Short mmCIF file of C-alpha atoms and ligand atoms in Angstrom, two decimals:
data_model
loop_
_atom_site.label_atom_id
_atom_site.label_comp_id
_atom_site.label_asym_id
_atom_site.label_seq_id
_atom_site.Cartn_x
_atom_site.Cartn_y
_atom_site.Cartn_z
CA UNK A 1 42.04 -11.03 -21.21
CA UNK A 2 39.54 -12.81 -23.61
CA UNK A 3 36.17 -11.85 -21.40
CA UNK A 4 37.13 -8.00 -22.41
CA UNK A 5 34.67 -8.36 -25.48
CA UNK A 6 31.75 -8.95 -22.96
CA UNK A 7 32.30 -6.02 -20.44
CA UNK A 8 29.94 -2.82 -20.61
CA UNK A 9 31.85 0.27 -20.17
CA UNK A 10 30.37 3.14 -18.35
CA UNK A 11 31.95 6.64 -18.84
CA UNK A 12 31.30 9.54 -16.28
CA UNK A 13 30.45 12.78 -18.11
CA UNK A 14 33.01 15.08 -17.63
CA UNK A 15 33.17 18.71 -17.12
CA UNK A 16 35.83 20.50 -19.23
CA UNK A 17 37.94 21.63 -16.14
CA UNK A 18 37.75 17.99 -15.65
CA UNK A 19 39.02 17.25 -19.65
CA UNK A 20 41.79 19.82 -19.16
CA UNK A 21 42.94 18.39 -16.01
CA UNK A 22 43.13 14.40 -17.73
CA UNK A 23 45.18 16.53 -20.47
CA UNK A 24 47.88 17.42 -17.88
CA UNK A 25 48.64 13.71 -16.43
CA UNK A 26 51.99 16.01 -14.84
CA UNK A 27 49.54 17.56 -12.51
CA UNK A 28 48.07 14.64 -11.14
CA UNK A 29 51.59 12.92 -10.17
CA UNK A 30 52.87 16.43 -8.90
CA UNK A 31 49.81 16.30 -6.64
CA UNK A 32 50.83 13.23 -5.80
CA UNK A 33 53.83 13.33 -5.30
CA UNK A 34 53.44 16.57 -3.32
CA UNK A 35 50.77 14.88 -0.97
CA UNK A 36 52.10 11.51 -0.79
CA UNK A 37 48.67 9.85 -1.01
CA UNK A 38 45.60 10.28 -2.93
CA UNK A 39 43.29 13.24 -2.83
CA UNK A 40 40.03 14.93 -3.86
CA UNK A 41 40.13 17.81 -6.48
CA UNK A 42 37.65 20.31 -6.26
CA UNK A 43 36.57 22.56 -9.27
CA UNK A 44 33.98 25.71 -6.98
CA UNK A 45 32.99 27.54 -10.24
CA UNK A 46 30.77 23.78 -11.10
CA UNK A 47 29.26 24.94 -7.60
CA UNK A 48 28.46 28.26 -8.60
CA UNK A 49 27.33 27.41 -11.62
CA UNK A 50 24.66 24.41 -10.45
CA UNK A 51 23.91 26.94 -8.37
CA UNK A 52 22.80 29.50 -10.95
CA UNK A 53 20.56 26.78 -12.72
CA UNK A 54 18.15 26.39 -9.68
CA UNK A 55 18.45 30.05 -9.45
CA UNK A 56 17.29 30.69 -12.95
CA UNK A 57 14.47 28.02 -12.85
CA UNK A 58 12.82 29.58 -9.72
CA UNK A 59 13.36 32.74 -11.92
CA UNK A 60 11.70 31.48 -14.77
CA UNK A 61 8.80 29.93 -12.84
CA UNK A 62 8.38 33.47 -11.44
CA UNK A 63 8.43 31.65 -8.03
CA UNK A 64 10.41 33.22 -5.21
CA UNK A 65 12.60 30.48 -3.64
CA UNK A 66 15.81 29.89 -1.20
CA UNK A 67 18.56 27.39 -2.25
CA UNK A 68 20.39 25.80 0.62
CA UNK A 69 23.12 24.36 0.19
CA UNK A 70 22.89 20.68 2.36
CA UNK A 71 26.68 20.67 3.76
CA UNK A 72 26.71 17.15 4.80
CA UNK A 73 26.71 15.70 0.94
CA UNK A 74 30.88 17.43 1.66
CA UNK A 75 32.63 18.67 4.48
CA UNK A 76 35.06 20.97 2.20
CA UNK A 77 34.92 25.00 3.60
CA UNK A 78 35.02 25.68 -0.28
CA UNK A 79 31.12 25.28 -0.94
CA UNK A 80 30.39 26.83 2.45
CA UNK A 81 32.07 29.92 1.09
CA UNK A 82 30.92 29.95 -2.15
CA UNK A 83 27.73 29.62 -0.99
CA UNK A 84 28.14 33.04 1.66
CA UNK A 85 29.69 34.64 -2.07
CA UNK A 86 26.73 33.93 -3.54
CA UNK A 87 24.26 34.50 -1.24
CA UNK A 88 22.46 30.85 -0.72
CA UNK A 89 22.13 29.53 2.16
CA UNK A 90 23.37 26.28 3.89
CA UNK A 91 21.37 23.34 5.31
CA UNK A 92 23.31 22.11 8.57
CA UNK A 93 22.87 19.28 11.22
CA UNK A 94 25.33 20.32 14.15
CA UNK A 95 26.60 22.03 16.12
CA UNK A 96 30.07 21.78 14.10
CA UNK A 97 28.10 22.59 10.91
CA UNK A 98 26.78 25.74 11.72
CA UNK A 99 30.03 26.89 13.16
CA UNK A 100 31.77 25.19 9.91
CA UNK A 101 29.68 27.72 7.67
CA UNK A 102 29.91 30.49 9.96
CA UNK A 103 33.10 30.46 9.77
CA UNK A 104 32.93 30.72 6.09
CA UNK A 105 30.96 33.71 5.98
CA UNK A 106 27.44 32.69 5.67
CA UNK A 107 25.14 34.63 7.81
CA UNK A 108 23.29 32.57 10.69
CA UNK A 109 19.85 34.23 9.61
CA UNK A 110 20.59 32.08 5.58
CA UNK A 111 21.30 28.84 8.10
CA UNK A 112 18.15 26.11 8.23
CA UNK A 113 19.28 23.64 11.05
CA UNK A 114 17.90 20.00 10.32
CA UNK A 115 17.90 16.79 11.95
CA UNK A 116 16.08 15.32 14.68
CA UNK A 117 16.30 15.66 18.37
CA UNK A 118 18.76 18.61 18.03
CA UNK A 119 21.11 18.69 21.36
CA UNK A 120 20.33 21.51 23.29
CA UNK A 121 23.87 23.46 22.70
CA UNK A 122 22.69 22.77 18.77
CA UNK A 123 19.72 24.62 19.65
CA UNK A 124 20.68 27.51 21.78
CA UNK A 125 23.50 28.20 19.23
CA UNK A 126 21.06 28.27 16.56
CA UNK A 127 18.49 30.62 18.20
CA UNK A 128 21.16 33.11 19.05
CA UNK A 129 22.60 32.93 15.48
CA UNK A 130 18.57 33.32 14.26
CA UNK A 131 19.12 30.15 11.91
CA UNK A 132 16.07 29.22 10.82
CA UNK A 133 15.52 25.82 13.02
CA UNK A 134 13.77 22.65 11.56
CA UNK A 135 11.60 21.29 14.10
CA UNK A 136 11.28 17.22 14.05
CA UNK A 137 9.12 16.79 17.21
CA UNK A 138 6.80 18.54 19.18
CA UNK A 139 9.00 17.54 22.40
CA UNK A 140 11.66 19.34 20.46
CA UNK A 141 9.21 22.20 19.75
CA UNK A 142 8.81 22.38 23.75
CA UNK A 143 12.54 23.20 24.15
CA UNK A 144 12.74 25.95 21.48
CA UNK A 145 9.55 27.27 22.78
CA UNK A 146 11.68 28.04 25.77
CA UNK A 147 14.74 29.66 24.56
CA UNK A 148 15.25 33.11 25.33
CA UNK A 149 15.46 34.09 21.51
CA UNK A 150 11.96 34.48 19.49
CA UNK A 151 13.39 30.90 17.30
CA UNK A 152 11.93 31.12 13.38
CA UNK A 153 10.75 28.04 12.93
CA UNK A 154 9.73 25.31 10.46
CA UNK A 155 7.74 22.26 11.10
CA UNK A 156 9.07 19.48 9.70
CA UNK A 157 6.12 17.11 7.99
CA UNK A 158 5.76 13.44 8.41
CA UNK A 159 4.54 12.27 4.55
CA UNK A 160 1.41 10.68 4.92
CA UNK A 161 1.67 7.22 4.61
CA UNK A 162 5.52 7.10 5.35
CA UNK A 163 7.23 5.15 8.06
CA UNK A 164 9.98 7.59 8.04
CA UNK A 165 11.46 8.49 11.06
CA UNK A 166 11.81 11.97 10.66
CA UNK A 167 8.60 14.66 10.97
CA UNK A 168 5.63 15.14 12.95
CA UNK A 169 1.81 13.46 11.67
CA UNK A 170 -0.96 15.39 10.71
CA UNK A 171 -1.98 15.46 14.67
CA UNK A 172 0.96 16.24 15.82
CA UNK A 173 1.37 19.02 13.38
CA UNK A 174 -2.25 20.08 15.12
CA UNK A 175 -1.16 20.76 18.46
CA UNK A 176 2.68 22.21 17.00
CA UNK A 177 0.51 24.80 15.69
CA UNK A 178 -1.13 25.79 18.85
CA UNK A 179 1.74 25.90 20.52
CA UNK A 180 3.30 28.19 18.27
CA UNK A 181 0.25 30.34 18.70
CA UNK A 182 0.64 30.23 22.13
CA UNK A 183 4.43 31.13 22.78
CA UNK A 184 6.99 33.49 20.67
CA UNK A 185 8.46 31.36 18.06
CA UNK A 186 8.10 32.56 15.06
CA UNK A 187 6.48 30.01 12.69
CA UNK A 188 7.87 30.66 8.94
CA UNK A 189 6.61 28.03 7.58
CA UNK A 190 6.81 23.54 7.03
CA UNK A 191 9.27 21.54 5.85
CA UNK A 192 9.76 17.82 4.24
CA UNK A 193 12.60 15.42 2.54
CA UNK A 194 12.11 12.80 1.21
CA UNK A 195 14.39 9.80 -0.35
CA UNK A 196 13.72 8.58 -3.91
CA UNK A 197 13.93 11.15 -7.31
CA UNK A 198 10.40 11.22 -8.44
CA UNK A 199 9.26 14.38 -9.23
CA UNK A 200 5.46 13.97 -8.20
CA UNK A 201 5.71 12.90 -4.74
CA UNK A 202 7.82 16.28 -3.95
CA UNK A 203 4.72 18.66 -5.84
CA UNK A 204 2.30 16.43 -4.14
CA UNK A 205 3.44 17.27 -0.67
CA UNK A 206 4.51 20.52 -1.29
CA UNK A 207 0.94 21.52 -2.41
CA UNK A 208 -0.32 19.62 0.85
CA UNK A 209 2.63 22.31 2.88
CA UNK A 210 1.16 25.35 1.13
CA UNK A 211 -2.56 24.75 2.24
CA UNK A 212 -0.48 23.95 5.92
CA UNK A 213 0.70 27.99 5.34
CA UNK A 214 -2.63 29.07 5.06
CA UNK A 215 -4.02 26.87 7.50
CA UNK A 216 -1.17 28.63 9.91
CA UNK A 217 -2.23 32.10 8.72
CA UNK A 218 -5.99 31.37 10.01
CA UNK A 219 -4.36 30.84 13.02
CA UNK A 220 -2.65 34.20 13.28
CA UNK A 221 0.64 32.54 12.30
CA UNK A 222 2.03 34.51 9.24
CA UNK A 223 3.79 31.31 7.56
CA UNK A 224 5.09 31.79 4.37
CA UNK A 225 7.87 28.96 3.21
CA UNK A 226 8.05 25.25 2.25
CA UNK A 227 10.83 23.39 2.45
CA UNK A 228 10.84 20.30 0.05
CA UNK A 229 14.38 19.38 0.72
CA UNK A 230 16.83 17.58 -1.67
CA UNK A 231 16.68 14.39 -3.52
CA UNK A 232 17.55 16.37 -6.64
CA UNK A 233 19.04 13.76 -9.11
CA UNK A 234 22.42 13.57 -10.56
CA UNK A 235 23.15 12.17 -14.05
CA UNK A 236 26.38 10.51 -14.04
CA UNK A 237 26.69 8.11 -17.12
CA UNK A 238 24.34 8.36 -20.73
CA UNK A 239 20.67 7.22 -20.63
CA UNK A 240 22.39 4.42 -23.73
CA UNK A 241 25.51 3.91 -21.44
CA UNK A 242 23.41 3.24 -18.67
CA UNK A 243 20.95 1.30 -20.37
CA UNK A 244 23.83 -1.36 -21.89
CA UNK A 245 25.06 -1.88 -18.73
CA UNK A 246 21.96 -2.73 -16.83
CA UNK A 247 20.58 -5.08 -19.57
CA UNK A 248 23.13 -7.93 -19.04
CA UNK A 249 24.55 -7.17 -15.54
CA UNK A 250 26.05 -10.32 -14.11
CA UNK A 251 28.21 -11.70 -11.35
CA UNK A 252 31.09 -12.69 -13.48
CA UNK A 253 31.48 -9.16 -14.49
CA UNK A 254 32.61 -8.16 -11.08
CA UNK A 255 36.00 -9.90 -8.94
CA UNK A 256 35.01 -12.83 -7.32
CA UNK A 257 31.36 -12.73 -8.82
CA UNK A 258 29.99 -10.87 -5.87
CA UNK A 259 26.59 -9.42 -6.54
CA UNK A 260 24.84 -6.14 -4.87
CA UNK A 261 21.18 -5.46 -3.87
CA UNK A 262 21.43 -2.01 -5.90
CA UNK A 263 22.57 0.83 -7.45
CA UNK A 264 22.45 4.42 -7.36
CA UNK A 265 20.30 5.52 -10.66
CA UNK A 266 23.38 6.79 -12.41
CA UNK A 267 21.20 8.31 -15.30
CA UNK A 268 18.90 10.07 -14.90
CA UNK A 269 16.47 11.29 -17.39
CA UNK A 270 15.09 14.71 -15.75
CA UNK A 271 17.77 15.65 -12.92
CA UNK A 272 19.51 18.71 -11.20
CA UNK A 273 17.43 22.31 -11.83
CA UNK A 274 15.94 20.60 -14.43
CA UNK A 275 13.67 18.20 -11.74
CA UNK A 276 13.28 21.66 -9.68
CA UNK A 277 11.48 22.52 -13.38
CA UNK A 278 9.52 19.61 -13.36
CA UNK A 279 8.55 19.78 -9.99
CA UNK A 280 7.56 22.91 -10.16
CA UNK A 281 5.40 22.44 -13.50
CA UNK A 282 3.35 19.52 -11.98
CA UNK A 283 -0.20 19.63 -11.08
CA UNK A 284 -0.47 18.06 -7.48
CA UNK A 285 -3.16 15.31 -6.35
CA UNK A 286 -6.65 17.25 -6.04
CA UNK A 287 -5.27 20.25 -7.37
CA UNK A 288 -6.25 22.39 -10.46
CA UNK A 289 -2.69 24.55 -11.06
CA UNK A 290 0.95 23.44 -11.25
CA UNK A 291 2.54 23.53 -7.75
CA UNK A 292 4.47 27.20 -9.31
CA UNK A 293 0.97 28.65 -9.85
CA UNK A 294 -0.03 27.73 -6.60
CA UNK A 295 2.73 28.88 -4.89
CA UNK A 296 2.47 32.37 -6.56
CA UNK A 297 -1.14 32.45 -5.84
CA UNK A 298 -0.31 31.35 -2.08
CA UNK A 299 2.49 34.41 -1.61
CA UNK A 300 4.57 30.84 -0.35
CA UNK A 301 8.53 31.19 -1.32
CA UNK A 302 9.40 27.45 -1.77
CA UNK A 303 13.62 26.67 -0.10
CA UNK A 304 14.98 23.64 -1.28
CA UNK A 305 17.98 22.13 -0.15
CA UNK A 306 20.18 20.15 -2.35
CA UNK A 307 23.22 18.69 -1.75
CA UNK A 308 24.49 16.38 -4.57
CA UNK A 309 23.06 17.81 -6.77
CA UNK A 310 24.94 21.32 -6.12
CA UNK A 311 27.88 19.40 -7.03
CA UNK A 312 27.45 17.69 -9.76
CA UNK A 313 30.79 18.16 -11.91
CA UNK A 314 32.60 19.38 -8.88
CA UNK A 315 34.97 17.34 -7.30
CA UNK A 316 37.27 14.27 -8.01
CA UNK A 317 39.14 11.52 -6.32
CA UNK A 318 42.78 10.37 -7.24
CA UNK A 319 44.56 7.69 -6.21
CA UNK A 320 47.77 6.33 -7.24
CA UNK A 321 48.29 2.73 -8.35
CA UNK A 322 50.81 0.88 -6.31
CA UNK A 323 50.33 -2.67 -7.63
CA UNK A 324 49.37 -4.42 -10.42
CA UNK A 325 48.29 -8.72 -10.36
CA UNK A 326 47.09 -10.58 -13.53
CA UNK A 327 44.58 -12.66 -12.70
CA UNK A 328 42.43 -13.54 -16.12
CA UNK A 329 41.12 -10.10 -15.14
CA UNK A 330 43.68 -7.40 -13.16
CA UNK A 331 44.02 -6.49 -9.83
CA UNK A 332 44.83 -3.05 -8.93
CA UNK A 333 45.75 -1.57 -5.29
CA UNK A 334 45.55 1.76 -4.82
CA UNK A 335 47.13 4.10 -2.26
CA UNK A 336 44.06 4.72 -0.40
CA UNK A 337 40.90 2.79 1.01
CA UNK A 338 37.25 2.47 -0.24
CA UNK A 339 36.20 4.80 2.72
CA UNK A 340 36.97 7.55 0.69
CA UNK A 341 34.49 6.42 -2.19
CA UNK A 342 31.73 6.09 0.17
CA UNK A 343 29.03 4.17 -2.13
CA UNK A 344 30.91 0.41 -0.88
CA UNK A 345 29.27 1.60 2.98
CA UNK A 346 26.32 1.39 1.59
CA UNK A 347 26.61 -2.74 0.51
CA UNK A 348 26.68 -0.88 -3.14
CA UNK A 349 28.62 0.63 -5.62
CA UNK A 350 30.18 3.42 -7.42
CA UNK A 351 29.89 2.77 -10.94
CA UNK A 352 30.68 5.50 -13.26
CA UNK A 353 34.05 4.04 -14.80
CA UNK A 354 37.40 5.56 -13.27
CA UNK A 355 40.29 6.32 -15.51
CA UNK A 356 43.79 5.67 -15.27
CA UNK A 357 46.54 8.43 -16.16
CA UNK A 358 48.28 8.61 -18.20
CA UNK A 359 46.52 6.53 -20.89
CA UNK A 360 48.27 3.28 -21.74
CA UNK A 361 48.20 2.13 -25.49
CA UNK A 362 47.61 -1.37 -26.08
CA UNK A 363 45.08 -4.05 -25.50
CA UNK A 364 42.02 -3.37 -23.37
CA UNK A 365 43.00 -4.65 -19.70
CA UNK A 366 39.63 -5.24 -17.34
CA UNK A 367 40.10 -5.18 -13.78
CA UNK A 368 38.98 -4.43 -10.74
CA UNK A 369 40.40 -1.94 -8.19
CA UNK A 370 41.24 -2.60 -4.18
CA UNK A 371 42.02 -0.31 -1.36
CA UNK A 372 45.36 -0.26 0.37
CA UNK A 373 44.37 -1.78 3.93
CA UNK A 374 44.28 -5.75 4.98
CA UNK A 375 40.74 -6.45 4.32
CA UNK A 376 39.66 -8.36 1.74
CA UNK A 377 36.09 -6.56 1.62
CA UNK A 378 37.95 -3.48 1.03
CA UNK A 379 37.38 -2.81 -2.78
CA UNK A 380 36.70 0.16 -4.53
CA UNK A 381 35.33 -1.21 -7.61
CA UNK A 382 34.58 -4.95 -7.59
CA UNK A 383 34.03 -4.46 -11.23
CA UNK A 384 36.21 -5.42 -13.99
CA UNK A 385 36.61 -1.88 -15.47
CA UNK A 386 38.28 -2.03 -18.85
CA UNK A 387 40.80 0.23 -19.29
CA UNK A 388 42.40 1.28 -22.63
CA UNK A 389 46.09 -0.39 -21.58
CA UNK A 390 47.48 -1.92 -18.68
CA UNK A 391 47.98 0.71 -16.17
CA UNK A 392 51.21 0.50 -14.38
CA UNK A 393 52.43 0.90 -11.31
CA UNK A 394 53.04 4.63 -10.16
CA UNK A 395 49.91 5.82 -12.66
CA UNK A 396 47.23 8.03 -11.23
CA UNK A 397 43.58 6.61 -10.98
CA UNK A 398 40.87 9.27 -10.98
CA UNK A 399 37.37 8.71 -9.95
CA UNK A 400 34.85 10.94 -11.68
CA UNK A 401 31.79 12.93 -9.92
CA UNK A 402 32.84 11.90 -6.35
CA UNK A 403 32.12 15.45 -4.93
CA UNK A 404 28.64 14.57 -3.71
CA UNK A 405 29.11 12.01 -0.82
CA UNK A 406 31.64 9.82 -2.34
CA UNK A 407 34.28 11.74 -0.62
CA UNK A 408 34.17 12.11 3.16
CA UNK A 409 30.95 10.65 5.08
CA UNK A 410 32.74 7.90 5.62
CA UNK A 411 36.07 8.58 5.35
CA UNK A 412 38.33 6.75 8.28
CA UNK A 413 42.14 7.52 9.31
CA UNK A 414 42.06 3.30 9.09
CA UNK A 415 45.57 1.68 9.33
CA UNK A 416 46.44 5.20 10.50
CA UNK A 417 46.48 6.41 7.24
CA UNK A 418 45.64 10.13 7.03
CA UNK A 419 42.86 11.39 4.99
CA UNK A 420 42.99 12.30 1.65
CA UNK A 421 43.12 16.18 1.39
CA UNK A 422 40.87 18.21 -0.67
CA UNK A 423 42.56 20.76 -3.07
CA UNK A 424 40.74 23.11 -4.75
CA UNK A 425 41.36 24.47 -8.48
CA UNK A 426 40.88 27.57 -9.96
CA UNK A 427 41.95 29.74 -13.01
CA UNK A 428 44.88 31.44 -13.43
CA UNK A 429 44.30 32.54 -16.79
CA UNK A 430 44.74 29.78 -18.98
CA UNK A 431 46.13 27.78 -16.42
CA UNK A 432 44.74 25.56 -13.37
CA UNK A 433 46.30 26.39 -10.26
CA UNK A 434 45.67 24.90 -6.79
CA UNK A 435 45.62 25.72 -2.84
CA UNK A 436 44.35 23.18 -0.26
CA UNK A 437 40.71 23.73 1.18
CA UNK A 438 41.82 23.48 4.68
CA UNK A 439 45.30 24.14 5.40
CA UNK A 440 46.31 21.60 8.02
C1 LIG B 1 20.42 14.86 3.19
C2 LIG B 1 19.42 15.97 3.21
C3 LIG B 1 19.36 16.87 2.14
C4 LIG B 1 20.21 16.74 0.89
O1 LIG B 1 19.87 15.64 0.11
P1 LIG B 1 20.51 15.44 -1.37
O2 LIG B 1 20.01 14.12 -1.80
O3 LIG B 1 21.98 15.50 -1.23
O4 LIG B 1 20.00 16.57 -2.21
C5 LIG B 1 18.49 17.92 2.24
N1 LIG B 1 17.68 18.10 3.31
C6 LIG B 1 17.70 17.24 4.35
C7 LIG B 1 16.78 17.46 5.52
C8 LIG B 1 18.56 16.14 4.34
O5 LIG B 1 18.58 15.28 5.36
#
């Protein structure tokens, strides 16, 4: 194992339910064991708390605001009850979604329905419920103009300049508003997302959707809410971490040299609440004030809606090891496929190092990890992770950070084997004790 000198490491923070957890290696192989495959962990008080943090900077900023939680980033009934606990509100795309989080509690009036060209059943649900419905067309506008309900409504806003598929141009946005005017839906205000993690581009546009609310208000439509949706950043690994590993990447550090396009930004320098903070304390393009002055001056509550970024620290994935090969570098199999660490779908990667359990002494062992099923594409880390010792066969593997879409948007009962369950931890006074989220 002489190329173990040259190989970055790159640990994933952990949260100290996660540390006391990795101190009890008997609970991961009784889990195991108990489930006979691998499974996702989930910790709901790292929920709660991330979402305290937006909470307090929308506090600070003196800016009155609406957190919704985006349910697709993890299907687990957990966060959509925590989130009806706390009072949030939940982002949803279907018809399944809103009855998901309905189900858990939340009210349908603290729903915002997204997604384009929403089936009408979506729709009708969604007006009767009085979610608050995210409108992506103005052909779509035409159909909830003619539901029976009075719809609250948001427009959703094509960025200028974008070749997104999702929104409605500056035009289009024109005649939505006369429509509005001219039927009962209740207009409460516009609504963007937007990919990337920059900070600026999100107070840009939001300062454009405020002067949209007053435009509305001259009108006679009393809008009052911007949506800048999620994209809130999630800091996985240490800016210095991060930084080694990038400077030298190379093919030979992964199995069979392959190479990807990109990766995730696993650090990042300003993420979570604080980015809402930054955000919030930029002066947009052609303004005078930060986007929080404006707002307050404006009377415009700002929602966002994140998803990953709500749980960040929340969740892991663990697999058991059922072979180990030698080949200048390891090869381990694990009980389970890469379609329950979602990042490989998307021709990338998950990085943040996974770690074995229990910890083996001896000399540093790199190696990759595959997935259980007969295709050879079907890796879960092409690269040569070192761990401390050579794991063996029957140890627990543990993915960090995997809450946020790692764990089911693409997860597959391939080779007919059944999908990892999610179990949920809480306290018990000084100990961790477990149910499942869903029972079967
Ligand atoms: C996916 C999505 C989100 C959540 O994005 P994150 O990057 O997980 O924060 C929020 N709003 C809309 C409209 C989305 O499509």
């Amino acid at each position: 194992m002489d190329t173990a000198f040259a190989l970055p490491t790159l640990p994933a923070r952990q949260a100290g339910w996660v540390r006391d957890v990795l101190a009890d290696p008997e609970l991961l192989a009784d889990l195991a064991h108990g489930v006979g495959g691998p499974y996702h962990l989930l910790y709901p008080p790292e929920f709660e708390a991330n979402v305290d943090r937006f909470r307090s900077v929308l506090d600070a900023a003196g800016v009155p605001g609406r957190v919704f939680y985006a349910k697709k980033a993890n299907k687990a009934e957990a966060w959509a009850r925590s989130s009806a606990e706390l009072g949030i509100g939940v982002d949803v795309a279907s018809a399944q979604e809103i009855r998901a989080a309905l189900g858990q509690g939340v009210r349908g009036a603290d729903l915002v329905v997204t997604g384009p060209a929403k089936p009408a059943e979506t729709l009708r649900l969604a007006a009767r419920q009085n979610c608050l419905l995210a409108v992506d067309s103005l052909d779509e506008l035409d159909r909830v103009r003619a539901l029976p309900e009075v719809p609250r409504v948001l427009l959703r806003c094509l960025p200028s300049a974008s070749d997104s598929r999702f929104g409605l141009t500056e035009d289009e946005l024109d005649t939505a508003l006369l429509r509005c005017r001219d039927s009962s839906v209740r207009l409460v205000g516009f609504s963007f997302h937007l990919s990337g993690y920059e900070p600026t581009p999100r107070a840009d546009l939001a300062a454009v959707l405020v002067r949209h609310c007053q435009r509305a208000r001259e009108v006679g439509l009393p809008a009052d809410l911007v949506s800048i949706g999620g994209g809130f950043a999630v800091d996985y690994v240490t800016e210095a971490d991060w930084r080694r590993f990038r400077a030298d990447d190379r093919p030979e550090r992964y199995h069979a040299g392959r190479t990807f396009d990109g990766f995730y930004p696993y650090h990042s320098p300003v993420a979570g609440a604080d980015m809402l903070a930054a955000v919030l304390d930029t002066v947009p393009a052609g303004e005078q004030r930060t986007l929080a002055s404006l707002l307050r001056a404006a009377n415009v509550t700002l929602a966002l809606e994140p998803g990953r970024a709500l749980l960040d620290q929340a969740g892991v994935t663990v697999f058991t090891i059922q072979g180990v090969k030698d080949r200048g570098h390891g090869i381990l199999t694990v009980d389970g496929t890469s379609l329950s660490l979602s990042e490989q779908w998307f021709a990338s990667e998950f990085l943040p190092d996974p770690i074995a359990s229990p910890s083996r002494a001896g000399r540093a062992y790199p190696a990759c990890v595959g997935g259980a099923s007969c295709l050879e594409s079907d890796m879960l880390t092409w690269r040569k992770v070192v761990f401390p010792g050579r794991p063996q066969v029957g140890d627990q593997l543990m993915y960090l950070n995997t809450a946020g879409y790692q764990m089911d948007s693409n997860e597959s009962e391939f080779h007919e084997l059944p999908l990892p369950p999610k179990i949920v931890l809480d306290r018990d006074g000084p100990r961790l004790r477990w149910r499942l989220d869903s029972p079967a």
